[in-house]
Backbone as numpy.savetxt, mean C-alpha at the origin, in Angstrom:
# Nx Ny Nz CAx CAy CAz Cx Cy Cz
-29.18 10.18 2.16 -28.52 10.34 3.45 -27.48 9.24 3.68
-27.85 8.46 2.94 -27.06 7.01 3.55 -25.57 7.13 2.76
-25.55 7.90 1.23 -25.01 7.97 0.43 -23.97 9.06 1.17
-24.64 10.13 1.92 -23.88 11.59 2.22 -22.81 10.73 3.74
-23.22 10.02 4.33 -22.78 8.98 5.40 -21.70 8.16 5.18
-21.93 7.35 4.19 -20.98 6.82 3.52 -19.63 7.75 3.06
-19.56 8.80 2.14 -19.28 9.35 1.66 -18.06 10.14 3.08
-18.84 10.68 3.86 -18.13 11.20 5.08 -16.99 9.91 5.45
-17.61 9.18 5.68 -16.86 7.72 6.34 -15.70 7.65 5.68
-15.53 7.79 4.59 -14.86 7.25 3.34 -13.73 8.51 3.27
-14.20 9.68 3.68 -13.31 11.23 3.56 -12.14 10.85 4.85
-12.65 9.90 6.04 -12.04 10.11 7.07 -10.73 8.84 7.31
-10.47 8.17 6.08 -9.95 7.01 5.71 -8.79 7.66 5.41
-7.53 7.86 5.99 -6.29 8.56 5.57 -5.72 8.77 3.63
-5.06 9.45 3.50 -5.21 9.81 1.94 -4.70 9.12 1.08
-3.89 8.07 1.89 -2.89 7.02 0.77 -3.57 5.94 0.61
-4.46 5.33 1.97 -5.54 4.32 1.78 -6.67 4.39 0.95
-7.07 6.10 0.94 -8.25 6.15 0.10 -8.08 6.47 -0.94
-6.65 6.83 -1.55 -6.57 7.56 -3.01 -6.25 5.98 -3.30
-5.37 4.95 -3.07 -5.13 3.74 -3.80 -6.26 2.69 -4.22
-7.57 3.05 -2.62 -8.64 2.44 -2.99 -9.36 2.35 -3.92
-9.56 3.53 -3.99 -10.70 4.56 -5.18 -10.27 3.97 -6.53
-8.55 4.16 -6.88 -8.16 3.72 -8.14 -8.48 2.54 -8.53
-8.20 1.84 -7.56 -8.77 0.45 -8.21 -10.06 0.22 -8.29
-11.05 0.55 -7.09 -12.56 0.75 -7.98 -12.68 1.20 -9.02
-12.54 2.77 -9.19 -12.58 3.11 -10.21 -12.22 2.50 -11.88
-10.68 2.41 -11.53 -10.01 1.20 -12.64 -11.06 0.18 -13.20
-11.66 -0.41 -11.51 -12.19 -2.22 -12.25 -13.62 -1.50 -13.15
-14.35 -0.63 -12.32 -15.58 0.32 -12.70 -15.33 0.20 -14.28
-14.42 0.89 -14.68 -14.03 1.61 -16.18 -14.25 0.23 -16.89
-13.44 -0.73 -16.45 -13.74 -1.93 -17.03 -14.82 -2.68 -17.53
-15.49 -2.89 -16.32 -16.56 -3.39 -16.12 -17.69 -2.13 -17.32
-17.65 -1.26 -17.36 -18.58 -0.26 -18.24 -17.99 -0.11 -19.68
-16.83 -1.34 -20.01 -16.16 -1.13 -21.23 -15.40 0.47 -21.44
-15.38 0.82 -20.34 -14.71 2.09 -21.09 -13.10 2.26 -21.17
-12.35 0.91 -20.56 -11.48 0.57 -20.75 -11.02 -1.23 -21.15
-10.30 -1.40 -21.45 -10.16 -2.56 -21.58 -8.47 -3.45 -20.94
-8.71 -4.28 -20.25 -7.66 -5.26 -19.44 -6.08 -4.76 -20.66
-6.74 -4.96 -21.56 -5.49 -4.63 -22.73 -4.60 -3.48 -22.87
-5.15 -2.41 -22.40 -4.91 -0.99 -22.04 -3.97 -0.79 -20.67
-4.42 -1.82 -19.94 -3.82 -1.72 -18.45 -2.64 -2.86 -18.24
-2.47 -3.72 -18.67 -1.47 -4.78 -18.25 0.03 -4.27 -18.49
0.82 -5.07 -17.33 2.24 -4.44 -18.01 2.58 -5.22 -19.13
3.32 -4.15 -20.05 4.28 -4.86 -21.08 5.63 -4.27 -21.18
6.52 -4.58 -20.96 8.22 -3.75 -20.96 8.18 -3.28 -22.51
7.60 -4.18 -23.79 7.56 -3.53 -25.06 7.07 -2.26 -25.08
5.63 -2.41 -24.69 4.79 -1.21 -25.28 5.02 -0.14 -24.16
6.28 -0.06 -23.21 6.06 1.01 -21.92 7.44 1.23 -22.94
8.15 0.68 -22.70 9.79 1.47 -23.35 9.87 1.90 -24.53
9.16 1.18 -25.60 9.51 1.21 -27.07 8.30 1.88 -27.25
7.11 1.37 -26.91 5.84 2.30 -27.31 5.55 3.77 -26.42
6.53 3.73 -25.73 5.82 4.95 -24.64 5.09 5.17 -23.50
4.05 3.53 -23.24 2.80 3.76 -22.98 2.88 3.40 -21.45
3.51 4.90 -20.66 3.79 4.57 -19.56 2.89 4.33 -18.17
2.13 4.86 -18.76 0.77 4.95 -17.91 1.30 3.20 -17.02
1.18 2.37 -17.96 1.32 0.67 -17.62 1.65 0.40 -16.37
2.94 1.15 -16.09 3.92 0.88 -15.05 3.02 1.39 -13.56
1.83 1.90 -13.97 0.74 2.20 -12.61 -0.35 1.29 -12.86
-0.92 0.97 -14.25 -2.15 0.49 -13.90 -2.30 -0.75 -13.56
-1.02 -1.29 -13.60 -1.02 -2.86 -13.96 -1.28 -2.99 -12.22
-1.12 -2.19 -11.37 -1.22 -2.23 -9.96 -2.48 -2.07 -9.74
-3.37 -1.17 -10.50 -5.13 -1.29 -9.68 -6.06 -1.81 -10.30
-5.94 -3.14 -11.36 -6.51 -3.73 -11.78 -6.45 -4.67 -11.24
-7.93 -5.65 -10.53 -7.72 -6.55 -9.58 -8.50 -8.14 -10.54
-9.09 -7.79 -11.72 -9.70 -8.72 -12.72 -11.27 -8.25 -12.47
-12.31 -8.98 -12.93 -13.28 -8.28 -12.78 -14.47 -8.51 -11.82
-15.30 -7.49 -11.41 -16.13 -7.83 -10.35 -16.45 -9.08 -9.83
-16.39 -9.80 -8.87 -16.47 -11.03 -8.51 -15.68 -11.38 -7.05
-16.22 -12.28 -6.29 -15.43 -12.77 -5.20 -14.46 -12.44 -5.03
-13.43 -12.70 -5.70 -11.85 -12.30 -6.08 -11.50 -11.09 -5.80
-12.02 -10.09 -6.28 -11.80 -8.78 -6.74 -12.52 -8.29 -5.13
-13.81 -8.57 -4.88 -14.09 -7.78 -3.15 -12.77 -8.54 -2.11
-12.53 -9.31 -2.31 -11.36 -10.36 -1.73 -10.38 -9.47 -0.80
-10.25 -8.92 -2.44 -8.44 -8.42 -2.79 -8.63 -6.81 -1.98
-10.02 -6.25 -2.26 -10.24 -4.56 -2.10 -10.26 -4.84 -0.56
-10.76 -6.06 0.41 -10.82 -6.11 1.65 -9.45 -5.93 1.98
-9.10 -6.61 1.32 -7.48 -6.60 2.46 -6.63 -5.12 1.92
-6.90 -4.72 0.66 -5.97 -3.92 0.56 -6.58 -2.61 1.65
-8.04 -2.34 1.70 -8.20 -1.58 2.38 -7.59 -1.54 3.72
-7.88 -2.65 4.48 -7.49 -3.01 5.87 -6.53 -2.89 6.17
-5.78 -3.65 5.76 -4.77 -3.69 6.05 -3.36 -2.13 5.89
-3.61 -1.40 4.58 -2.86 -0.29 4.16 -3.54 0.56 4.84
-4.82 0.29 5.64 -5.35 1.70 6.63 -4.77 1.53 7.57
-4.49 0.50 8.24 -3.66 -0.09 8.90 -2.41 0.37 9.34
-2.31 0.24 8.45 -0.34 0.52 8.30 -0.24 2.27 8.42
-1.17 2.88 7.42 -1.12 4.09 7.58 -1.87 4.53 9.05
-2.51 4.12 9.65 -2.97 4.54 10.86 -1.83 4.12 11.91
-0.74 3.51 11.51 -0.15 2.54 12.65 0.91 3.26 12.79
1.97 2.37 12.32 3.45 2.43 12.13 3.95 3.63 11.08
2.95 4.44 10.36 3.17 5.34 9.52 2.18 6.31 9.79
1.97 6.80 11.09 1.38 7.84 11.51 1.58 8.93 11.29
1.98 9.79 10.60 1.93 11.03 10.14 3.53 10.82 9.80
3.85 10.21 8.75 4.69 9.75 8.46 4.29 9.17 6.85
3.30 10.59 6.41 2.54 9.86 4.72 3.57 9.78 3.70
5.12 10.78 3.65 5.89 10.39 2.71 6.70 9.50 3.15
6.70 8.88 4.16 7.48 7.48 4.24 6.90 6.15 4.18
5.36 6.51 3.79 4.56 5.44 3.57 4.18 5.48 2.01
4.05 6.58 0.94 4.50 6.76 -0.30 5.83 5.92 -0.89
6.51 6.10 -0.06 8.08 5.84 -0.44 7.58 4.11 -0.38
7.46 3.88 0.50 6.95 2.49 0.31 6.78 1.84 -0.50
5.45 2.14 -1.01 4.90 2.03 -2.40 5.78 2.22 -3.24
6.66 3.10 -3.52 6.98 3.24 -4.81 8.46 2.24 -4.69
9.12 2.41 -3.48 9.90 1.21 -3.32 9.23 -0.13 -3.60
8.40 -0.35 -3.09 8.09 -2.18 -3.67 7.96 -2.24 -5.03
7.18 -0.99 -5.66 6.65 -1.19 -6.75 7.21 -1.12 -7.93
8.51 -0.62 -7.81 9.79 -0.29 -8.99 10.51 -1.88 -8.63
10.79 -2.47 -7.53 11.13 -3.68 -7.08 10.38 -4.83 -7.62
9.26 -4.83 -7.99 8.00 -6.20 -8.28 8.29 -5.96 -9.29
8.05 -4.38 -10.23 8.06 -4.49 -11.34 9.32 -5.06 -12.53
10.35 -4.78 -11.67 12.13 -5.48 -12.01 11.70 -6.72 -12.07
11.11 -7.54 -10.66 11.44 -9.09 -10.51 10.01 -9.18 -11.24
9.34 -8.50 -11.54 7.89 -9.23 -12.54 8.49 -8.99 -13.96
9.44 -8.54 -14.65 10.02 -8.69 -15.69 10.36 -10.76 -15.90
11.23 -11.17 -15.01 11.86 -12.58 -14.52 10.33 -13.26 -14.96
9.20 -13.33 -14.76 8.22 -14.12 -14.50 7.02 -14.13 -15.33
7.14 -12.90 -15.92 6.24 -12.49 -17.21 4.59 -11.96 -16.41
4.58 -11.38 -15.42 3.57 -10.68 -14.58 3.08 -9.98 -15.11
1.79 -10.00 -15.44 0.90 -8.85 -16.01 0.73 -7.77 -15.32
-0.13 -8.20 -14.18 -1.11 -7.61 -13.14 -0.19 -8.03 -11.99
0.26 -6.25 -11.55 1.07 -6.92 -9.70 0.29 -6.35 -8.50
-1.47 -5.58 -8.75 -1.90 -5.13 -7.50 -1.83 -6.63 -6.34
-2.15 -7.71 -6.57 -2.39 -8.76 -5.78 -1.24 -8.93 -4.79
0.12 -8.84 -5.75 1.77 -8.57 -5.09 1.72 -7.35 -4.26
1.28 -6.40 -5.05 1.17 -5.14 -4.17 0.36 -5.78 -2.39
-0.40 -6.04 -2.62 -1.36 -6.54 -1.24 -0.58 -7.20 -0.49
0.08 -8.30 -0.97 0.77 -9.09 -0.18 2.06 -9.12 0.07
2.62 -7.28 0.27 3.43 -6.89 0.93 3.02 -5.90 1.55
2.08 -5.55 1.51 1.27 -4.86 2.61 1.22 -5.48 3.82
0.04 -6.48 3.53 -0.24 -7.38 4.57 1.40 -7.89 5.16
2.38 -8.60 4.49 3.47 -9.04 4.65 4.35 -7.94 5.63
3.87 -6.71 5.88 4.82 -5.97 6.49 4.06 -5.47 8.03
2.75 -5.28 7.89 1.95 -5.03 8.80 2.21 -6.40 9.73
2.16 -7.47 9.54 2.25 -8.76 10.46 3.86 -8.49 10.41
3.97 -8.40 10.21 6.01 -8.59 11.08 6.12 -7.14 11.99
5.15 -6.39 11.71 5.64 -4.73 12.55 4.24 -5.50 13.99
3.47 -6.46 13.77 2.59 -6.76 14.79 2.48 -8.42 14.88
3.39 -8.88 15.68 3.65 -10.15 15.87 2.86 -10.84 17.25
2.64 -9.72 18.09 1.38 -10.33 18.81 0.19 -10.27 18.65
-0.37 -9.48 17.39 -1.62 -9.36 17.22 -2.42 -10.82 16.57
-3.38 -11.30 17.37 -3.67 -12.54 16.70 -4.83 -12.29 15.45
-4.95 -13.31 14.72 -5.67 -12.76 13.52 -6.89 -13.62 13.35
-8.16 -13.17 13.48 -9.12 -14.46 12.86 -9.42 -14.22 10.81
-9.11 -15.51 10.40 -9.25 -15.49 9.43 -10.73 -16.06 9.03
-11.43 -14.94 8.33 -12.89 -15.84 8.12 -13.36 -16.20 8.92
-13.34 -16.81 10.22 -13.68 -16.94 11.57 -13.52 -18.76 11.22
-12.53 -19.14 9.74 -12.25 -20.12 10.09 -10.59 -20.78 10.61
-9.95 -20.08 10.86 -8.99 -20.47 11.72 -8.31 -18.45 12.36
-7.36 -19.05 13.38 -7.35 -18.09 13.99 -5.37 -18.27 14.76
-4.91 -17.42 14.19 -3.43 -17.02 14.32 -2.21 -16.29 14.47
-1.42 -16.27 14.61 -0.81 -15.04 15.31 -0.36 -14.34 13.67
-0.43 -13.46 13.45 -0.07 -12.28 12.25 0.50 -12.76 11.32
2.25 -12.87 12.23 3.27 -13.62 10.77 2.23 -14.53 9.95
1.29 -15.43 10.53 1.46 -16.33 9.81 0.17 -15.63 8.37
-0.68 -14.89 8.48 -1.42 -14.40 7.61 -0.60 -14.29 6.56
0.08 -13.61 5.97 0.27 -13.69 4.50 0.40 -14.70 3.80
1.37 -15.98 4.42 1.23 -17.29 4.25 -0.29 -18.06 4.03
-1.39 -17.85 5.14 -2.73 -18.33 5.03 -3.41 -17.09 3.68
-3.33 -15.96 3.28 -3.31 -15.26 2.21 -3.43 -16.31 0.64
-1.96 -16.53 0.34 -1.42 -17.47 -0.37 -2.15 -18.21 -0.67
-2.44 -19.54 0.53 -2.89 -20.50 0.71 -4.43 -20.32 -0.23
-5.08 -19.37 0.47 -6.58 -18.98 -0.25 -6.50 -18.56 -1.48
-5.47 -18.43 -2.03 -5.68 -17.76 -3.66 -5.58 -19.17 -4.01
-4.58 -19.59 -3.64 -4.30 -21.08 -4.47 -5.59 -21.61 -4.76
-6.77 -21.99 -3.50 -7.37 -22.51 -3.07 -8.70 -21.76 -3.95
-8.38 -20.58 -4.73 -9.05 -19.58 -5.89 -8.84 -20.08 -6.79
-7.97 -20.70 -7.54 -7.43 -20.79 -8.84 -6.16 -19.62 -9.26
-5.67 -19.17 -8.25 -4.93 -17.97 -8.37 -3.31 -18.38 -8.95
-2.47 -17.93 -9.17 -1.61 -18.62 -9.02 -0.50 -18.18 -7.92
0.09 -18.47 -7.17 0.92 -18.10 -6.22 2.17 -17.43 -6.05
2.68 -17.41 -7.62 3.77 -16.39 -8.16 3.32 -14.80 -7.44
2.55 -14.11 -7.67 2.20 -13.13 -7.26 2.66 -13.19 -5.93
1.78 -13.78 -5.25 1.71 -13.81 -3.60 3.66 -14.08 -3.04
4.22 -14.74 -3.82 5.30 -14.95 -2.66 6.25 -13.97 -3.88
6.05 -13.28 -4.50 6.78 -12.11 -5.05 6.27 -10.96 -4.10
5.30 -10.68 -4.19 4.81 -9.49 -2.50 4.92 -10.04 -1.29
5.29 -10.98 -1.22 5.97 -11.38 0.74 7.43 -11.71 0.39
8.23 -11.41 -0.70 9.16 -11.68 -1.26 10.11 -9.92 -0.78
8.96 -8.83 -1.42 9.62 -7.81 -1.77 9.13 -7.27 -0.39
8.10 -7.59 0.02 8.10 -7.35 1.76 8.86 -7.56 2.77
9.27 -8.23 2.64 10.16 -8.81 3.40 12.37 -8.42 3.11
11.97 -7.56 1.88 13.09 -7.12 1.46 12.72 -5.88 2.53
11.42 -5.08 2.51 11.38 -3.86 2.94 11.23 -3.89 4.09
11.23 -4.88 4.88 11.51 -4.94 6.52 12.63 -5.06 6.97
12.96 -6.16 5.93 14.82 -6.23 6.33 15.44 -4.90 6.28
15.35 -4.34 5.46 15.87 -2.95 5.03 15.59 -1.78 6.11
14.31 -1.91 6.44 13.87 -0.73 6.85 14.00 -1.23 8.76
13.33 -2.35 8.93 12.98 -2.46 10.53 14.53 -3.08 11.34
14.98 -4.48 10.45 16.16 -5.37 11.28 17.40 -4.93 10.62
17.93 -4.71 9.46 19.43 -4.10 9.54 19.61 -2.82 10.00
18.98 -1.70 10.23 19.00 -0.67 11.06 19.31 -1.07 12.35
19.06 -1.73 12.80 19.49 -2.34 14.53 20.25 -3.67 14.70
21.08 -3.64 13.36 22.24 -4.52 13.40 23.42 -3.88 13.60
24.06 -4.32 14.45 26.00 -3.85 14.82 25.93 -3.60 13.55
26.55 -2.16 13.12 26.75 -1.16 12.22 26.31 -1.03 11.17
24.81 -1.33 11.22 23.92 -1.13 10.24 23.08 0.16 10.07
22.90 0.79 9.13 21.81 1.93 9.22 21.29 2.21 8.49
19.94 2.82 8.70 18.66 3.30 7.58 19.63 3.50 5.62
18.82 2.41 5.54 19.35 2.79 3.63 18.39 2.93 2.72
16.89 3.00 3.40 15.38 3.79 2.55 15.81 4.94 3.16
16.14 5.66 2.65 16.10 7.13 2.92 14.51 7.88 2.31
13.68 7.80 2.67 12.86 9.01 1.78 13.35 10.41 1.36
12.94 10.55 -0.05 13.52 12.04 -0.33 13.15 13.13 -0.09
13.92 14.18 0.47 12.96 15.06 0.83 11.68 15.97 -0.12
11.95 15.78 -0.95 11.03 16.64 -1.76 9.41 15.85 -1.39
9.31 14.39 -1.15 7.96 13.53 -0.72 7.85 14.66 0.91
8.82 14.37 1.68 8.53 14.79 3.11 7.69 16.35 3.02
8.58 17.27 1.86 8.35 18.54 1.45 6.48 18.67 0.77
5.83 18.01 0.49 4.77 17.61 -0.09 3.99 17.18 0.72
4.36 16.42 1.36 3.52 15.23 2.02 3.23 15.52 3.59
4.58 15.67 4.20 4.56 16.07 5.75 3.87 17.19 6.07
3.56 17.36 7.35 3.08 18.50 7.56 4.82 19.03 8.13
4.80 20.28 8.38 6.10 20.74 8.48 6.52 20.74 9.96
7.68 20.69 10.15 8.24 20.26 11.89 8.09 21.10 12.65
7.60 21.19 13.66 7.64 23.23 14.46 9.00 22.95 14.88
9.64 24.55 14.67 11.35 24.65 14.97 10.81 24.44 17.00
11.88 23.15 17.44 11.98 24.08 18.93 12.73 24.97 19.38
13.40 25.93 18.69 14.18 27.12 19.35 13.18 28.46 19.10
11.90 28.31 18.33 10.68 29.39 17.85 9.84 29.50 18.52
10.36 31.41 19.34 9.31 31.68 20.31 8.41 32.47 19.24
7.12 32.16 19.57 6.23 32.91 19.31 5.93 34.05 19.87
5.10 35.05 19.42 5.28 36.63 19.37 4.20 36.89 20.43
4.34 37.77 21.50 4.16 37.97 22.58 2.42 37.92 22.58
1.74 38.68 21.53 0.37 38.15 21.31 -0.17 36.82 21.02
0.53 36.02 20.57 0.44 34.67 19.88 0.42 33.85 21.20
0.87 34.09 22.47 1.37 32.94 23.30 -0.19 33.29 24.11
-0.30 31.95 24.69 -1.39 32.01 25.93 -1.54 33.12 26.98
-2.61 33.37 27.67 -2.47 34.28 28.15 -4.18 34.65 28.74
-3.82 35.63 29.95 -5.54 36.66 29.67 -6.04 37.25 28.69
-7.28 37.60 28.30 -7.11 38.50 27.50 -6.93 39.72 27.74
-6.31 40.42 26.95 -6.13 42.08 26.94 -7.56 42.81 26.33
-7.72 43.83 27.30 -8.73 44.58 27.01 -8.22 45.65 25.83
């Protein structure tokens, strides 16, 4: 029962939060049971261009290292925070929250060429988080319940705690790096003297993804509209 409970809970988690979640469980799962290996998943620009092995250019995103502190760490925030975002500011708005993703993630993966980045889910997170606190600047944040602050400053206190992991911090200010590209882009040059939307999402995501617009000039057919019933 507890399992069928769970399970429900988990169905009612919007589809971009729970399909990205799952992967990376799943992913670390495979790992952890040897049925894959870290070697299989890391990026390499060799073995994706010259070898083919494109799969890379996704997995290197839901591999978080292996079960441990670290890894529930990383699944907290990505959950939270990307339910977040998808419950929020991307309310029925799932192919412009796709687009997202695949915007940062063609972006990290360019500037993780520069830096020699294996693994960018951690980057991935920390332009999540990095975009959710700038779209909510009064929301205050308790961290751990050991300090307590207004939003912006979380991705920064983020950082701070990996360091404070053994992590290294390249990651983290490459995802508040490319976050912060996608706010500029998307939230403050749009409402600059003659600036305008230049993420366009394509329609074929909206075509997929959206539910479809009701026309307002479409009357519905004289049975269809409210009414008594007819005997």
């Amino acid at each position: 029962m507890a399992w069928q409970g769970l399970a429900t809970e988990f169905l009612q988690v919007p589809a971009v939060t729970r399909t990205y979640t799952a992967a990376c469980v799943l992913t670390t799962a495979a790992v952890q049971l040897e049925l894959l290996s870290p070697f299989q998943l890391y990026f390499n620009p060799h073995l994706v261009f010259r070898k083919f092995q494109v799969w890379r250019l996704i997995t290197n995103f839901l591999f978080f290292g292996p079960l441990g502190f670290s890894f529930f760490f990383n699944m907290l925030f990505v959950f939270r925070y990307c339910r977040m975002l998808e419950e929020g500011s991307f309310r029925g708005r799932t192919a412009d929250f796709v687009f997202m993703f695949l915007f940062g993630g063609v972006l990290m993966t360019l500037l993780g060429l520069l830096g020699s980045l294996f693994f960018l889910g951690q980057a991935l997170t920390a332009m999540l988080v990095y975009v959710w606190s700038r779209r909510s600047p009064g929301v205050r944040v308790n961290f751990f319940g050991l300090l307590t602050f207004q939003a912006p400053f979380l991705p920064w206190a983020l950082m701070g705690f990996s360091m404070l992991l053994g992590s290294s911090i390249l990651v983290d200010l490459l995802g508040i790096a490319v976050g912060h590209v996608y706010y500029f882009l998307e939230d403050v040059f749009p409402n600059q003297p003659g600036g305008k939307r230049l993420l366009l999402t394509p329609s074929f995501l909206k075509l997929l993804l959206d539910a479809p617009e009701e026309d307002p000039n479409y009357l519905p057919l004289p049975e269809e509209q409210p009414g008594p019933l007819q005997q």
